[in-house]
Tab-separated table of C-alpha atoms in Angstrom:
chain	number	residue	atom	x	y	z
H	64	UNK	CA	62.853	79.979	126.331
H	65	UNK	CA	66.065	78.914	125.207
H	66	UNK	CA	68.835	80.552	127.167
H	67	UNK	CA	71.518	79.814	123.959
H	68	UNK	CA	69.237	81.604	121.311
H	69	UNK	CA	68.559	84.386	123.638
H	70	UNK	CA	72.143	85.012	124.012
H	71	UNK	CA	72.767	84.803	120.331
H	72	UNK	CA	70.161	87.491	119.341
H	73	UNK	CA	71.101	89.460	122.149
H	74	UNK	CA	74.931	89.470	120.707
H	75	UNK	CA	73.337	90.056	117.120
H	76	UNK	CA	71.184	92.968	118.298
H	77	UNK	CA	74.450	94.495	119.486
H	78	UNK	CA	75.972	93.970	116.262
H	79	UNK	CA	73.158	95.363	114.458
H	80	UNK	CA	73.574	98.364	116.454
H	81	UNK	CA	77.471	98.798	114.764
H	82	UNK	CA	75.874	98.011	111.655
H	83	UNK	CA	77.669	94.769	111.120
H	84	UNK	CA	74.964	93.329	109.492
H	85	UNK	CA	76.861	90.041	107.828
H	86	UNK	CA	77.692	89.292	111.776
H	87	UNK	CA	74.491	89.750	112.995
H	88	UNK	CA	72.736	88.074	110.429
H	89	UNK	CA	75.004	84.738	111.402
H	90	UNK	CA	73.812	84.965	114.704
H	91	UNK	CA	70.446	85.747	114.216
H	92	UNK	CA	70.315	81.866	111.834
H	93	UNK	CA	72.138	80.558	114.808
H	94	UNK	CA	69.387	81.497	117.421
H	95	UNK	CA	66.818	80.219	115.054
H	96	UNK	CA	68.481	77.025	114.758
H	97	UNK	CA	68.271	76.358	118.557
H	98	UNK	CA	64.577	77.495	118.857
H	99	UNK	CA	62.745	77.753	114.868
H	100	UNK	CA	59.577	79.114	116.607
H	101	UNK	CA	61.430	82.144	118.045
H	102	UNK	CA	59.828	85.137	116.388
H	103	UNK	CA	61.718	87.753	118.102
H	104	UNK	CA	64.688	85.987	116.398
H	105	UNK	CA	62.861	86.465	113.238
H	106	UNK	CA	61.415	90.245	113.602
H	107	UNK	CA	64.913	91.059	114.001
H	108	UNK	CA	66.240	89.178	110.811
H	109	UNK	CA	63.665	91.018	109.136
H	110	UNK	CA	65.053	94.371	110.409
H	111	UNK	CA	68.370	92.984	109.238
H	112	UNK	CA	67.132	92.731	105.595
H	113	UNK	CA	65.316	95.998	105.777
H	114	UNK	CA	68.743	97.813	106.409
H	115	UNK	CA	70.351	96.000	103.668
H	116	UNK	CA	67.974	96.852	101.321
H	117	UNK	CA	66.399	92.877	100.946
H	118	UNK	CA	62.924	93.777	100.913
H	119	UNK	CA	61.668	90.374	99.841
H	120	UNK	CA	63.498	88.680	102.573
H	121	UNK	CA	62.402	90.962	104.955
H	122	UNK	CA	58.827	90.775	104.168
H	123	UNK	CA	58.998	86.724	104.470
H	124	UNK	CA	61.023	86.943	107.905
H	125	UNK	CA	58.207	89.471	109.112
H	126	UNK	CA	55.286	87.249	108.045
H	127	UNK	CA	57.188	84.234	109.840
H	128	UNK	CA	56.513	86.628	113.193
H	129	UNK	CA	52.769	86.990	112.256
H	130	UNK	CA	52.753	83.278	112.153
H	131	UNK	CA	53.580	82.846	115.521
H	132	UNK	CA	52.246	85.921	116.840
H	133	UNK	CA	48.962	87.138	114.787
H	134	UNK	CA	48.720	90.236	117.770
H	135	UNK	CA	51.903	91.564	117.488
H	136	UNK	CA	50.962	95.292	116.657
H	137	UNK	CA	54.693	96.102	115.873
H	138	UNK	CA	55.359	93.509	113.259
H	139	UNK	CA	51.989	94.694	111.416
H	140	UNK	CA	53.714	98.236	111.240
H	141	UNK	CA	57.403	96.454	109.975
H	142	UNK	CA	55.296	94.848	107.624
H	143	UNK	CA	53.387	97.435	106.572
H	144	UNK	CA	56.174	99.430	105.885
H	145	UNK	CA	57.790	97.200	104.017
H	146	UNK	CA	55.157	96.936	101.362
H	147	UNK	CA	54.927	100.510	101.118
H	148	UNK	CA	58.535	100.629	100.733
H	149	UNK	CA	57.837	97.988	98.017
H	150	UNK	CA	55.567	100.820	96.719
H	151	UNK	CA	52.281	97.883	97.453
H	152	UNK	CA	50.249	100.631	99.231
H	153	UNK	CA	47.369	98.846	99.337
H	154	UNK	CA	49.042	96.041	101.557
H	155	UNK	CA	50.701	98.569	103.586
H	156	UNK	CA	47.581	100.153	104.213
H	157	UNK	CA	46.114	97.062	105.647
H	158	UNK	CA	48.897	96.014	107.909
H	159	UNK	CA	48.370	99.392	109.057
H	160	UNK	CA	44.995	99.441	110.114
H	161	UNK	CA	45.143	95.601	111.012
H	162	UNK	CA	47.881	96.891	113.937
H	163	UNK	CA	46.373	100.094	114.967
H	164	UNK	CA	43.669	97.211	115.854
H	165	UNK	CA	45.730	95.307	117.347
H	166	UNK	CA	47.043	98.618	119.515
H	167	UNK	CA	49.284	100.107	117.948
H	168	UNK	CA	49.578	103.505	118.313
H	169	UNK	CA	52.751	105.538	117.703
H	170	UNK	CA	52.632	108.108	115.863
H	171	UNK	CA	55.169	106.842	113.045
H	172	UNK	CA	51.862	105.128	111.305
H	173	UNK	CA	49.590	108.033	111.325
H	174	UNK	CA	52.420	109.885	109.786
H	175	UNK	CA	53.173	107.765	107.370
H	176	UNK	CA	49.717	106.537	106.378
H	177	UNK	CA	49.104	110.494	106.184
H	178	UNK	CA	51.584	111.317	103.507
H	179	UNK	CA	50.433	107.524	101.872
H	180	UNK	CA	47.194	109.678	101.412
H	181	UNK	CA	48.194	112.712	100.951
H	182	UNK	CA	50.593	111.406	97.868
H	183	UNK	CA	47.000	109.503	96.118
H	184	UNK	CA	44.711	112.676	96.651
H	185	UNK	CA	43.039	111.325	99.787
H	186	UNK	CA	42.826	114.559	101.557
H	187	UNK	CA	40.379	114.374	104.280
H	188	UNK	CA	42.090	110.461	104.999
H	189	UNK	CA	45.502	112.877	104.998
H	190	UNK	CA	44.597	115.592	107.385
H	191	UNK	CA	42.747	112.803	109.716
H	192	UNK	CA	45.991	111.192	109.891
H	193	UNK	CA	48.220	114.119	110.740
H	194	UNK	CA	45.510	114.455	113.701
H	195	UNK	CA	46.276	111.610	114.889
H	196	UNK	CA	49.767	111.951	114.369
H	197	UNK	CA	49.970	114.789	116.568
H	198	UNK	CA	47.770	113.480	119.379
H	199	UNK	CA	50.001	110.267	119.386
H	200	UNK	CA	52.817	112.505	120.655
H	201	UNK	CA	51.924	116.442	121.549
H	202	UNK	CA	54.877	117.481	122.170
H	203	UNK	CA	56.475	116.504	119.013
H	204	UNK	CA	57.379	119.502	116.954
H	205	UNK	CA	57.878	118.006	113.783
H	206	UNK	CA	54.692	116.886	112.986
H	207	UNK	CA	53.195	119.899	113.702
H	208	UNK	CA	55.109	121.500	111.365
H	209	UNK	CA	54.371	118.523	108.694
H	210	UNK	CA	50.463	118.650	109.585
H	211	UNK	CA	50.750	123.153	109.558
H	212	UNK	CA	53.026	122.088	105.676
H	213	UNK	CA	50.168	120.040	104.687
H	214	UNK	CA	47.529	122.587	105.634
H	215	UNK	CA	49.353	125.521	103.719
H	216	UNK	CA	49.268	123.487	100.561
H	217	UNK	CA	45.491	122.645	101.213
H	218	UNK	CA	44.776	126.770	101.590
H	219	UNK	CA	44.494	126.146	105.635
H	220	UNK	CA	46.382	129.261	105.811
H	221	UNK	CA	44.488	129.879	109.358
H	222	UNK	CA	44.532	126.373	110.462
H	223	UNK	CA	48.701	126.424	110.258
H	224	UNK	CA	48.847	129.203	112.003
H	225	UNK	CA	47.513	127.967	115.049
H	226	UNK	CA	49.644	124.791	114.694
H	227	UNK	CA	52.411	127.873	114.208
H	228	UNK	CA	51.093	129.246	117.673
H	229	UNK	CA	51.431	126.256	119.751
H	230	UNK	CA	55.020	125.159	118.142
H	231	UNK	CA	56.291	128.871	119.044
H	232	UNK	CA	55.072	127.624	122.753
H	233	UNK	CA	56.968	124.727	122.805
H	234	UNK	CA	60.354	125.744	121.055
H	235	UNK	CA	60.728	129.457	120.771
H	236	UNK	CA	63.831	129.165	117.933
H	237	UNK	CA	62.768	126.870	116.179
H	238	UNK	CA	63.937	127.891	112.134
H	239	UNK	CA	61.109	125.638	110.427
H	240	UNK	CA	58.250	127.980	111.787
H	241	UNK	CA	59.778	131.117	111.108
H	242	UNK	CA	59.943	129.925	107.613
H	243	UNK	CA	56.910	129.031	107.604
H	244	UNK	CA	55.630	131.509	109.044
H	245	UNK	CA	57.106	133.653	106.202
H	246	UNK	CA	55.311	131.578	103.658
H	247	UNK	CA	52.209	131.318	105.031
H	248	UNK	CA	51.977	135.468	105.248
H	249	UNK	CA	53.195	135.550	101.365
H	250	UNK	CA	50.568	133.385	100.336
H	251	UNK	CA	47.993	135.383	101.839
H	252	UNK	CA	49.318	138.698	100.352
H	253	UNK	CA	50.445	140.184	103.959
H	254	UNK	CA	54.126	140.641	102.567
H	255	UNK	CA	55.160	143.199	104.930
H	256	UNK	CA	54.186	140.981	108.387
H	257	UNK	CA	56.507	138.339	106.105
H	258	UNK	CA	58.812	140.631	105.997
H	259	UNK	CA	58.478	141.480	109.267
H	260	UNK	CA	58.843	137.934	110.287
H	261	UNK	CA	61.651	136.907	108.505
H	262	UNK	CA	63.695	139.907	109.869
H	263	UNK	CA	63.008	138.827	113.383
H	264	UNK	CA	64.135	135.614	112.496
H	265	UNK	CA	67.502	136.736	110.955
H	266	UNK	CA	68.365	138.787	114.372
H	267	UNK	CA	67.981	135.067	115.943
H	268	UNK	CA	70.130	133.418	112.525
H	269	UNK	CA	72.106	136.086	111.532
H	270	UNK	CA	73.810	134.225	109.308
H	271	UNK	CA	71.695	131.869	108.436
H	272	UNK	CA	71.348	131.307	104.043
H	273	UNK	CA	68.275	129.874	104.266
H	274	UNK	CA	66.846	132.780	105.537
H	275	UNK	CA	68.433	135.619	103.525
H	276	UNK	CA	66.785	133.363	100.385
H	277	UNK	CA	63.708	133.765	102.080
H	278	UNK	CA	64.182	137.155	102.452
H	279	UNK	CA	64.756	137.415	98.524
H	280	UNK	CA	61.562	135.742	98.029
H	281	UNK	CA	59.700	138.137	99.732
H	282	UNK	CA	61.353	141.329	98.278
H	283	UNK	CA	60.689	139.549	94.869
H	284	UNK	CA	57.045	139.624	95.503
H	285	UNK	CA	57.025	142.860	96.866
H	286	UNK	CA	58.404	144.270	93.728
H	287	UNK	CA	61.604	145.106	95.306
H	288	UNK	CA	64.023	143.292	92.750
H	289	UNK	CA	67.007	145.103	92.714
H	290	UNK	CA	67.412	144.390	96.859
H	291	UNK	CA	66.854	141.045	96.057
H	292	UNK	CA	69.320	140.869	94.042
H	293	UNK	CA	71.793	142.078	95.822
H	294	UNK	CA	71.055	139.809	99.033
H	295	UNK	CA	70.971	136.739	96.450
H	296	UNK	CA	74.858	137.970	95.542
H	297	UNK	CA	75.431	138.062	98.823
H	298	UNK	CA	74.273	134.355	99.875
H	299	UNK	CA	76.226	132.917	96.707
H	300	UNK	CA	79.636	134.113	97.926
H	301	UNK	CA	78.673	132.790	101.483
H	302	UNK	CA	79.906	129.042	102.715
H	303	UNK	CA	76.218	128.057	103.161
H	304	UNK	CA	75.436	128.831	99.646
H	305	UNK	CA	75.594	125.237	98.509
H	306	UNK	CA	72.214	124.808	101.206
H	307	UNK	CA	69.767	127.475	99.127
H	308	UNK	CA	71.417	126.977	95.117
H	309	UNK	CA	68.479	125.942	93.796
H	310	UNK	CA	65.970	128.448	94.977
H	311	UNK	CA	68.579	131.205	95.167
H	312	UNK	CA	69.337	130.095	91.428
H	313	UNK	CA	65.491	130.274	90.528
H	314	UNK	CA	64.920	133.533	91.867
H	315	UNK	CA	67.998	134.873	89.907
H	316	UNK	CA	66.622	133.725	86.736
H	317	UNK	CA	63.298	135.280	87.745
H	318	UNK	CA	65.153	138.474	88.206
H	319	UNK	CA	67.103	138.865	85.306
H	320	UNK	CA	63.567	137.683	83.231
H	321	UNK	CA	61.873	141.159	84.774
H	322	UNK	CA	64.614	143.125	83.271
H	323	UNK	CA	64.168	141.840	79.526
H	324	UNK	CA	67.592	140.151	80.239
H	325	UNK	CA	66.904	136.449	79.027
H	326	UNK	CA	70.562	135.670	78.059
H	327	UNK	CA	71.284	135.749	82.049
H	328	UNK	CA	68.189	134.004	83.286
H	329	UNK	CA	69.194	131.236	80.679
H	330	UNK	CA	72.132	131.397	82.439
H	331	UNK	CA	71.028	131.041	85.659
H	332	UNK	CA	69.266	128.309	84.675
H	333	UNK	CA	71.694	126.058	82.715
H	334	UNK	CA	74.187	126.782	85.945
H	335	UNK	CA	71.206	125.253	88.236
H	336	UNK	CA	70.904	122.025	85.811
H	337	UNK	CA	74.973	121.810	85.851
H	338	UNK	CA	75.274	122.377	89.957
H	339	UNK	CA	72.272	120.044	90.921
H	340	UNK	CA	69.954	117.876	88.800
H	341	UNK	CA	70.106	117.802	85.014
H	342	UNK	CA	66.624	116.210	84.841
H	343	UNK	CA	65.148	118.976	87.379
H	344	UNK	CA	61.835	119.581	85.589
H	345	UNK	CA	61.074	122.770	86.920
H	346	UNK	CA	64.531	123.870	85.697
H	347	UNK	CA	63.986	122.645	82.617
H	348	UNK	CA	60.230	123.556	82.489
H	349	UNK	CA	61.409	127.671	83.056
H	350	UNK	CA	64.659	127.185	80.389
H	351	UNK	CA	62.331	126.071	77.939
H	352	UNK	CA	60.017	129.165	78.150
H	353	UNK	CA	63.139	131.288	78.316
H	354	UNK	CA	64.921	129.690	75.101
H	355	UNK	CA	61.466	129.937	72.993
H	356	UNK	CA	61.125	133.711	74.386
H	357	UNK	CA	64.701	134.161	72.695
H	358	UNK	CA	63.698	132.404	69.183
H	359	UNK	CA	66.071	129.521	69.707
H	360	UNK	CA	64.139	127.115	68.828
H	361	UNK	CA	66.661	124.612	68.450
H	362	UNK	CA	67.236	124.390	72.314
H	363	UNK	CA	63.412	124.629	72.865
H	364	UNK	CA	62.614	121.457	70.978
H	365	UNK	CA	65.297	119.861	72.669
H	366	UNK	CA	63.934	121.183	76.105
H	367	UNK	CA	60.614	119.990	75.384
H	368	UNK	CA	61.393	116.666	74.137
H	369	UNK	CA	63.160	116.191	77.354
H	370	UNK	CA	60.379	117.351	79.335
H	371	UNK	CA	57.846	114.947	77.095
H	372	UNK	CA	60.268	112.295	77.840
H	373	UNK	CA	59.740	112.114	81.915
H	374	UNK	CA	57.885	108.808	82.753
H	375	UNK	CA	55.943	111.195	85.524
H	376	UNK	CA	52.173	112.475	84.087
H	377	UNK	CA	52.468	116.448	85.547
H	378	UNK	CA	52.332	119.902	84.561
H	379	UNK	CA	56.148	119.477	83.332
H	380	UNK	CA	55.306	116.612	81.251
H	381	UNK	CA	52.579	117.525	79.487
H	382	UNK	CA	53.453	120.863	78.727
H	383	UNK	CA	56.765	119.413	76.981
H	384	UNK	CA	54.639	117.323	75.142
H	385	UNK	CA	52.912	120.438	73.303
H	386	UNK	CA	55.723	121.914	72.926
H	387	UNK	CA	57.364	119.351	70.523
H	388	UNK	CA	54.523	119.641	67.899
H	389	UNK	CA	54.315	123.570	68.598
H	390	UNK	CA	58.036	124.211	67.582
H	391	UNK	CA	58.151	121.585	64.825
H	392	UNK	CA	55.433	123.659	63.655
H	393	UNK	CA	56.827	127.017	64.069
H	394	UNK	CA	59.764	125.691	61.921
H	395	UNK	CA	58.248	124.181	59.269
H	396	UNK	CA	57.985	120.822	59.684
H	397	UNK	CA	54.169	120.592	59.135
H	398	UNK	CA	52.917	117.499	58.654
H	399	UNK	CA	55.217	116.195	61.755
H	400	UNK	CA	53.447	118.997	63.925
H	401	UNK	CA	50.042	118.023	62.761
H	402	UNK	CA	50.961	114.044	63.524
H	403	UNK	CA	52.039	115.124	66.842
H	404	UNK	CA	48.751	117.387	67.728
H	405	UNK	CA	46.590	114.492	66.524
H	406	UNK	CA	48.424	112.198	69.073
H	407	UNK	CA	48.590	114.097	71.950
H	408	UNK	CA	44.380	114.845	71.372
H	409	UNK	CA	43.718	111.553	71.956
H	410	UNK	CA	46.535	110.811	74.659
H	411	UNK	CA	46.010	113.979	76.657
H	412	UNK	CA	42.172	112.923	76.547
H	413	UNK	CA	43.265	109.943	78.256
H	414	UNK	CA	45.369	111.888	81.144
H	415	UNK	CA	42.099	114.126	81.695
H	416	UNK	CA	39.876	110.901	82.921
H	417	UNK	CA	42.655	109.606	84.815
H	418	UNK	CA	43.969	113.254	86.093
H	419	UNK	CA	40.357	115.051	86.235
H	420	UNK	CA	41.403	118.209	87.817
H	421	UNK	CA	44.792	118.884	85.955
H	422	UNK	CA	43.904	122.210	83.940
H	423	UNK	CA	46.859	122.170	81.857
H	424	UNK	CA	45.815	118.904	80.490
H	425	UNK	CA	42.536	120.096	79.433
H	426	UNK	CA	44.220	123.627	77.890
H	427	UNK	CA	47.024	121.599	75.903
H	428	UNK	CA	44.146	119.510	74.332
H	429	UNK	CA	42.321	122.748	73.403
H	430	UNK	CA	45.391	124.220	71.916
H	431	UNK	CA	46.240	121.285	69.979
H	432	UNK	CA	42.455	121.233	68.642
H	433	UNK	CA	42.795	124.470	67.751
H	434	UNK	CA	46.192	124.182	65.931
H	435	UNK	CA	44.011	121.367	63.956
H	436	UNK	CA	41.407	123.462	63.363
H	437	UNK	CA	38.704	121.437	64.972
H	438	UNK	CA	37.365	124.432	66.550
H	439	UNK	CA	34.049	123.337	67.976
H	440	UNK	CA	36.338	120.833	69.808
H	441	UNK	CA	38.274	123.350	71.098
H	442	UNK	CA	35.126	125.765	72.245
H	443	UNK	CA	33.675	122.594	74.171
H	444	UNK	CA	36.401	122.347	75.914
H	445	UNK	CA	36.898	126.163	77.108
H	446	UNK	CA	33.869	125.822	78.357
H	447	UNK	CA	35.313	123.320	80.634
H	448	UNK	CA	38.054	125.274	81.735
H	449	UNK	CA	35.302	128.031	82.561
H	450	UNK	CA	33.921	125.406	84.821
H	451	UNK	CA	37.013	124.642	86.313
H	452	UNK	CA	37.566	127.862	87.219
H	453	UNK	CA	35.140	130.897	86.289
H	454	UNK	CA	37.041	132.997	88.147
H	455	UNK	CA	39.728	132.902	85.414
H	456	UNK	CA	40.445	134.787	82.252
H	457	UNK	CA	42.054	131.928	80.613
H	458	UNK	CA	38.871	130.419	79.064
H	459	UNK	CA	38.132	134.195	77.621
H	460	UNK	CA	41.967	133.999	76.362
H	461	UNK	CA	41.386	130.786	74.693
H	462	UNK	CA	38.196	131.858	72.912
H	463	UNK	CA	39.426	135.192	71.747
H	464	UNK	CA	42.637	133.209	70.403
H	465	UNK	CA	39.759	130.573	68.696
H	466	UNK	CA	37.997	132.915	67.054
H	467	UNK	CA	40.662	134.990	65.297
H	468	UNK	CA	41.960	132.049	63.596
H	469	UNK	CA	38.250	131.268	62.822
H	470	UNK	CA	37.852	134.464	61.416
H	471	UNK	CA	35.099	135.508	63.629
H	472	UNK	CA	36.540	139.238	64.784
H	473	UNK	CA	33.177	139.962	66.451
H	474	UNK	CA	32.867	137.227	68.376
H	475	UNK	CA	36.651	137.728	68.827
H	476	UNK	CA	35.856	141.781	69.929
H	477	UNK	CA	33.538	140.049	72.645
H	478	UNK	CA	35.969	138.119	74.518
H	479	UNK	CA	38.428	140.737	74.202
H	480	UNK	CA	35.931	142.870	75.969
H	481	UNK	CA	35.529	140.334	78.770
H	482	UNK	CA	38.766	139.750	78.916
H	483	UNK	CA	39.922	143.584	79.156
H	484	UNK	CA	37.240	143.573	82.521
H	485	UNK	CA	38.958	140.211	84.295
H	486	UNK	CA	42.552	140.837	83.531
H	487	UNK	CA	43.713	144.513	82.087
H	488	UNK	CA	47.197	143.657	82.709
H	489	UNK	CA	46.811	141.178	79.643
H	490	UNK	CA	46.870	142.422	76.009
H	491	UNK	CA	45.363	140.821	73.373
């Protein structure tokens, strides 16, 4: 080994470590210059470009290393990343397995390959990965907690529990689980053991904003709006308040939308878009429903057409996409409406094969069949949305809503009738 061009990367590791990148990058050419087949000289180069945001350099400097050594486990996982960083999952995926082969075993790659899968849908490839995550290192609390996250979004409600258990074994205090906790117990309807849980976590956080949101939540759900309220008004004249805005923000608008008073959730709203992200969907997504609620249909349109505009195919999206034709409508600009149902027919058919399961995709394409009048079109597909979900009214909704334009008040009667039996709190 050559003793100059291990003292050079030794100096540029150093370097790297004060983040004097430019520096340590020099040094790091002038190892490689003394020995060109030193790969340690080149797996840190490539860490060098990874920190300065050179992907493409990094990725060549890395596959220099596999060159010279095709077993080094740890270089697979640097590349690996790289290419997922490069948003090329299927090459990251690869390098992946191709160094778990080759022994690599930290838990870093199950973690990430976990939420790789978890992002694309691959559930069961998800969960198997936060498995494996965990075993790599027991004792790590955080990816319990990401594995017990994972399983509350996946229903697992029992499974995250125990993962809740253990992590209350192994750090007593720790926020995350309370929280979590909290959630887990709202989900399942149990609000008073939420309640319950959050309160002994506030005696440990007194103070703590996070929590008093939480603690909103829970009230909210428990029908107990007016406390709520009052601890939300609290948190926003607290120092921490900046931490829970958004939710605290969302909850407020929820609030003043059970008392009839849609002037302040607006409010609420257009402060949240101000304070944090203009292009928050969900924001956007609620101010929209809240603006059409108050017949300004000005702001609507403009709401939706925002929302249509998002490059991302989701709930937001799609939903903003209806809306344009559905206001231009409900102000008279026929024919534009009826141009814009026809499109979004054919396009939402589209986002249904390539999104299968996204139900508000297959209702907007009913509504906008309907608003056509194709209405055999439109029956089909409620019967689709029964089979996505027969526990649910809305396919009932859709075909009482299909029929009364049609005309047909007995068939109409019917699904009233059904309707009436699934949901009384809805009036048709």
């Amino acid at each position: 080994m050559n003793e100059n061009a291990q003292d050079y990367l030794q100096r540029a590791i150093t370097l790297m470590g004060r983040e004097n990148y430019p520096e340590a990058k020099k040094l790091v050419e002038l190892a490689l210059a003394e020995d060109p087949r030193y790969a340690e000289a080149y797996s840190v180069l490539g860490d060098i470009y990874v920190n300065t945001d050179d992907l493409d350099n990094a990725l060549e400097s890395y596959r220099k290393v596999a060159l010279l050594e095709p077993d080094n486990a740890d270089n697979l996982f640097d590349m690996g990343s790289v290419y997922i960083l490069k948003d090329d999952l299927a090459n990251g995926i690869k390098c992946y397995n191709n160094a778990e082969t080759k022994g690599y075993s930290g838990y870093r790659l199950y973690l990430n390959l976990a939420r790789i899968y978890e992002g694309i849908g691959h559930k069961e490839q998800a969960l198997r990965n936060y498995n494996k995550a965990v075993s790599a290192d027991t004792l790590n609390t955080d990816l319990r907690l990401a594995r017990a996250a994972f399983d509350v979004k996946e229903g697992r409600y029992h499974e995250a529990l125990e993962d809740l258990d253990e992590l209350q074994q192994l750090e007593p205090d720790l926020f995350d689980g309370y929280s979590l906790r909290a959630e887990i117990y709202c989900s399942l309807g149990k609000y008073e053991e939420a309640l319950q849980v959050v309160e002994t976590a506030m005696e440990k956080f007194p103070e703590d904003a996070a929590l008093k949101a939480l603690k909103a939540k829970v009230l909210l759900q428990t029908g107990r709006s007016a406390e709520a309220r009052q601890l939300l008004e609290d948190v926003e004249k607290s120092d921490q308040f900046e931490r829970v805005r958004r939710s605290s923000r969302l909850m407020m608008a929820e609030i003043c939308s059970m008392e009839n008073n849609l002037q302040g959730a607006a409010e609420q709203l257009e402060k949240l878009l101000e304070e944090e992200d203009p292009d928050d969907p969900e924001a956007n997504f609620l101010l929209m429903n809240i603006r059409y609620g108050m017949k300004d249909y000005t702001k609507t349109l403009e709401l939706a057409e925002k929302l249509a505009g998002r490059e991302t195919v989701d709930v937001y999206s799609v939903t903003g996409r209806y809306f344009v034709p559905f206001i231009q409508k409900k102000t008279g600009n026929t024919e534009e409406a009826q141009r814009g149902f026809r499109e979004l027919t054919s396009d939402l058919r589209k986002v249904t094969v390539r999104f299968p399961h996204m139900y508000e995709a297959y209702l907007y394409r009913l509504l906008s069949h309907k608003e056509l009048g194709e209405y055999d079109k439109a029956l089909e597909l409620a019967d689709y949305i029964e089979d996505l979900d027969e526990h649910s009214a809305d396919a009932f909704i859709m075909r009482y809503a299909i029929y009364k334009d049609m005309g047909d008040e007995e068939n109409a009667a019917k699904m009233k009738e059904v309707v009436r039996k699934m949901r009384p709190d809805v009036q048709l």
